[in-house]
Amino acid sequence: MTTVYTLTIDGRDVAGSEGQTVMEVAEENGIAIPGLCHLEGVHDRGACRLCMVEIAGSPKLAAACMTTIAEGMEVTAHSEQLLEYRRAVTEMMFMERNHVCAVCVANNHCELQDTAAALGLTHFDLPRISPKVDIDASHRLFAIDHNRCILCLRCVRVCDEIEGAHTWDIMHRGLETRVQTDMGIPWGESTTCTSCGKCVQVCPTGALFEKGRPVAGGSKTKRPFLPWLKVVQEERGL
Amino acid sequence: MSRTIVIDPVTRIEGHSKITILLDERGEVSDAHFHVTQFRGFERITQGRPVHEMPAIMARICGICPVSHLVASSKAVDDILAVEPTPTGADLRRVINLGQIVQSNALSFFHLSSPDLLFGFDADPAVRNIVGVARHSPQLARDGIALRKWGQQIIEWLGGKRIHPTGIVPGGVAEPLSAEVRDRILAGVPEAIAAVERAIAWYKSDMLRWEEEAATFGNFRSAFMGLVDRQGNVDHYGGWIRVVDADGKYLADKVDPRTFNDYIGEAVEPWSYLKSTYWKAMGYPDGIYRVGPLARLNVAERTGTPRADEELEKFRWRVGRVAGSSFHYHYARLIDTLHAVEKIEELLHGPDILSKHVRSVAGINRNEGIGVSEAPRGTLMHHYRVDDDGIVEWANLVIATGHNNMAMNRAVLQVARHHVKGETITEPMLNRVEAVIRCYDPCLSCSTHALGQMALAIDLVGPDGRVLDTLAR
Ligand code: SF4
Ligand code: SF4
Ligand code: FES
């Protein structure tokens, strides 16, 4: 029997079962916490830091997607300070790479864009880094433009946990961090990639895309297939 | 003592430019330079981008003729994919390209040039504008606005968006045409034809008033370049390159547009960012040629549509088989527009125009591609090189204003010789320099591949390099 905990999020009384994260309970109760790396159907990784919340009694902010609930927890998911903080995090995502929405495959279907809009991020104050970043278009069907990658690692997780190929991983550190295929070889030469396209589907931005699609005006749209895969996994007791 | 005149800005043209007029020891005009003073290197930013993005990026070079860049760019990518668009895809591209021709020609003639023609080149600028036209000749203004709108609607309905349309893609077009949209466009045809024909009738009845301008506005011998179809008729979308000399003799015919680099050279002058193209066989600067509506009519046998052909016959009867004066760009632009409207109608009545096969799909099959089409202002060429993954390594554009660069300089020189007297820039001379440039309808934002608004200044410079007078507005 699962234990049920009661807690408050933004002053609202809510309940969830043991093992659930603050993010999941908030979602079930219609409380939207921003997040770009969280993806239903794969394990959370706490990569984007957008879902940070305040927990009464703790001096540190906690990632809602990585924090499991406890009895009597008092969570603040929305405050002026958190909003400021989330804006800053989002701004850094833009500044770290080169985003030119007007000619991007994901324009108007982009979770980064949507997040910026929802947070009311209207202008950038941070200096641009404008790094010289690569595009790998060696795969027959897909390409990755690292200019638009926010390192959410959804591709890494979906490839590993659902497709079971583990083609994607990360390399380097700090500003040099990149997702990579196999051991850093061109995607087109990967021997593990099954060309299933799941990574392309889950990428929240225009970083991963199908080659040869007309660009701009948002030719990249999503198919909601992950929740079904999750159901299948659960039924099989995986 | 020597002197120079500089005009800045040329109002009612798009972009940023400056004119210098050089005087010699005797105070006579010795040379004139039309400078383009802005540069933002559009080719550079495309390096490293996947080639499929090129049409969308290129459509953003220019808010005035985005479709033209979209067409030339998509054709260059077709070439890299080594595919032909499906027949319906090609026809839909033609329709949207012609919609662009109609709207851009209408802007040039009615909004920008008709005020000069109607009120005279020296009339008060407060009246010499489209609002003044609307007051004085409401029908003319209404026709201009309606034509432009119809052209813009075609772009919007077929291209998805009016300003930066995306409907044209490598291999064809993104979406098939619906019967409903086809009929909506066709419903506007009779009114569009009537509007252009009214403008042509007015132009013909009044053209004698502009005899002096016609004689001095860039009236010189040069070659002309344009695309023609297999019958030698005007072709705004494909076909062959034909070049004729001032007497109508073929300098080249049936040239595969993909080989344009064998025929055309690009020269750089220190005073302008705008490259001057020249006909290689004749060398630089003798290989001067013009493109655009006037060139299209000069190189072609016929337009290929009945009403425009009837007008073309009268045009040739009035101004000759190969019209030499740049002033006749206006007249030619109207006939070009009439042809475009008729051609849109013809294409939309095609039996397969609603076919669902609008796009050919392929991967990267060549490392180099060239796309050539007719933009409102003349022949437009896109040339790309990509690596095996389709990443752009190099790009070059040859745009209409570049083809016409030498001709524009020559035209400004001619007007300056005729009108510069003494060491000051006079209003009439400023007006005429502006007006002669406007004949070519240059679009300077794409000439330098820069984004932004253009303005013009004139400097009058003496032989010692001293600026004697400057006029800007
Ligand atoms: S991924 Fe594309 S649409 Fe999203 S923010 Fe970046 S450039 Fe804009
Ligand atoms: S490629 Fe896309 S899915 Fe993968 S880490 Fe980058 S943004 Fe996330
Ligand atoms: S959603 Fe929690 S860190 Fe990204």
mmCIF file of C-alpha atoms in Angstrom, chain B residues 220-226 241-253 279 281-282 286-290 294-300 316 320-325:
data_model
loop_
_atom_site.group_PDB
_atom_site.id
_atom_site.type_symbol
_atom_site.label_atom_id
_atom_site.label_comp_id
_atom_site.label_asym_id
_atom_site.label_seq_id
_atom_site.Cartn_x
_atom_site.Cartn_y
_atom_site.Cartn_z
ATOM 1 C CA PHE B 220 22.647 55.362 -74.193
ATOM 2 C CA ARG B 221 23.683 52.243 -76.024
ATOM 3 C CA SER B 222 24.162 49.138 -73.960
ATOM 4 C CA ALA B 223 23.433 45.434 -74.004
ATOM 5 C CA PHE B 224 20.359 43.933 -72.326
ATOM 6 C CA MET B 225 19.915 40.657 -70.445
ATOM 7 C CA GLY B 226 16.851 38.627 -69.556
ATOM 8 C CA ILE B 241 19.509 33.649 -70.669
ATOM 9 C CA ARG B 242 19.538 35.835 -73.748
ATOM 10 C CA VAL B 243 21.701 38.931 -74.185
ATOM 11 C CA VAL B 244 21.208 41.388 -77.047
ATOM 12 C CA ASP B 245 23.245 44.436 -77.993
ATOM 13 C CA ALA B 246 21.894 47.941 -78.570
ATOM 14 C CA ASP B 247 20.838 46.961 -82.096
ATOM 15 C CA GLY B 248 19.052 43.819 -81.013
ATOM 16 C CA LYS B 249 21.780 41.486 -82.263
ATOM 17 C CA TYR B 250 22.225 38.398 -80.073
ATOM 18 C CA LEU B 251 25.400 38.515 -78.028
ATOM 19 C CA ALA B 252 24.355 35.193 -76.552
ATOM 20 C CA ASP B 253 21.261 33.040 -76.715
ATOM 21 C CA TRP B 279 29.565 41.012 -69.925
ATOM 22 C CA ALA B 281 33.301 39.075 -73.717
ATOM 23 C CA MET B 282 33.270 42.872 -73.848
ATOM 24 C CA ASP B 286 32.647 48.190 -71.820
ATOM 25 C CA GLY B 287 30.499 45.174 -71.057
ATOM 26 C CA ILE B 288 27.726 47.332 -69.668
ATOM 27 C CA TYR B 289 24.243 45.843 -69.844
ATOM 28 C CA ARG B 290 20.852 46.439 -68.295
ATOM 29 C CA LEU B 294 12.984 47.191 -70.149
ATOM 30 C CA ALA B 295 15.573 44.485 -70.767
ATOM 31 C CA ARG B 296 12.926 41.753 -70.646
ATOM 32 C CA LEU B 297 10.988 43.435 -73.455
ATOM 33 C CA ASN B 298 14.139 44.211 -75.421
ATOM 34 C CA VAL B 299 15.493 40.669 -75.404
ATOM 35 C CA ALA B 300 12.246 38.767 -75.977
ATOM 36 C CA ARG B 316 8.168 49.098 -80.202
ATOM 37 C CA GLY B 320 12.025 51.219 -81.177
ATOM 38 C CA ARG B 321 12.741 47.478 -81.244
ATOM 39 C CA VAL B 322 15.472 47.918 -78.646
ATOM 40 C CA ALA B 323 14.532 50.875 -76.468
ATOM 41 C CA GLY B 324 17.688 52.671 -75.337
ATOM 42 C CA SER B 325 16.464 55.238 -72.848
#
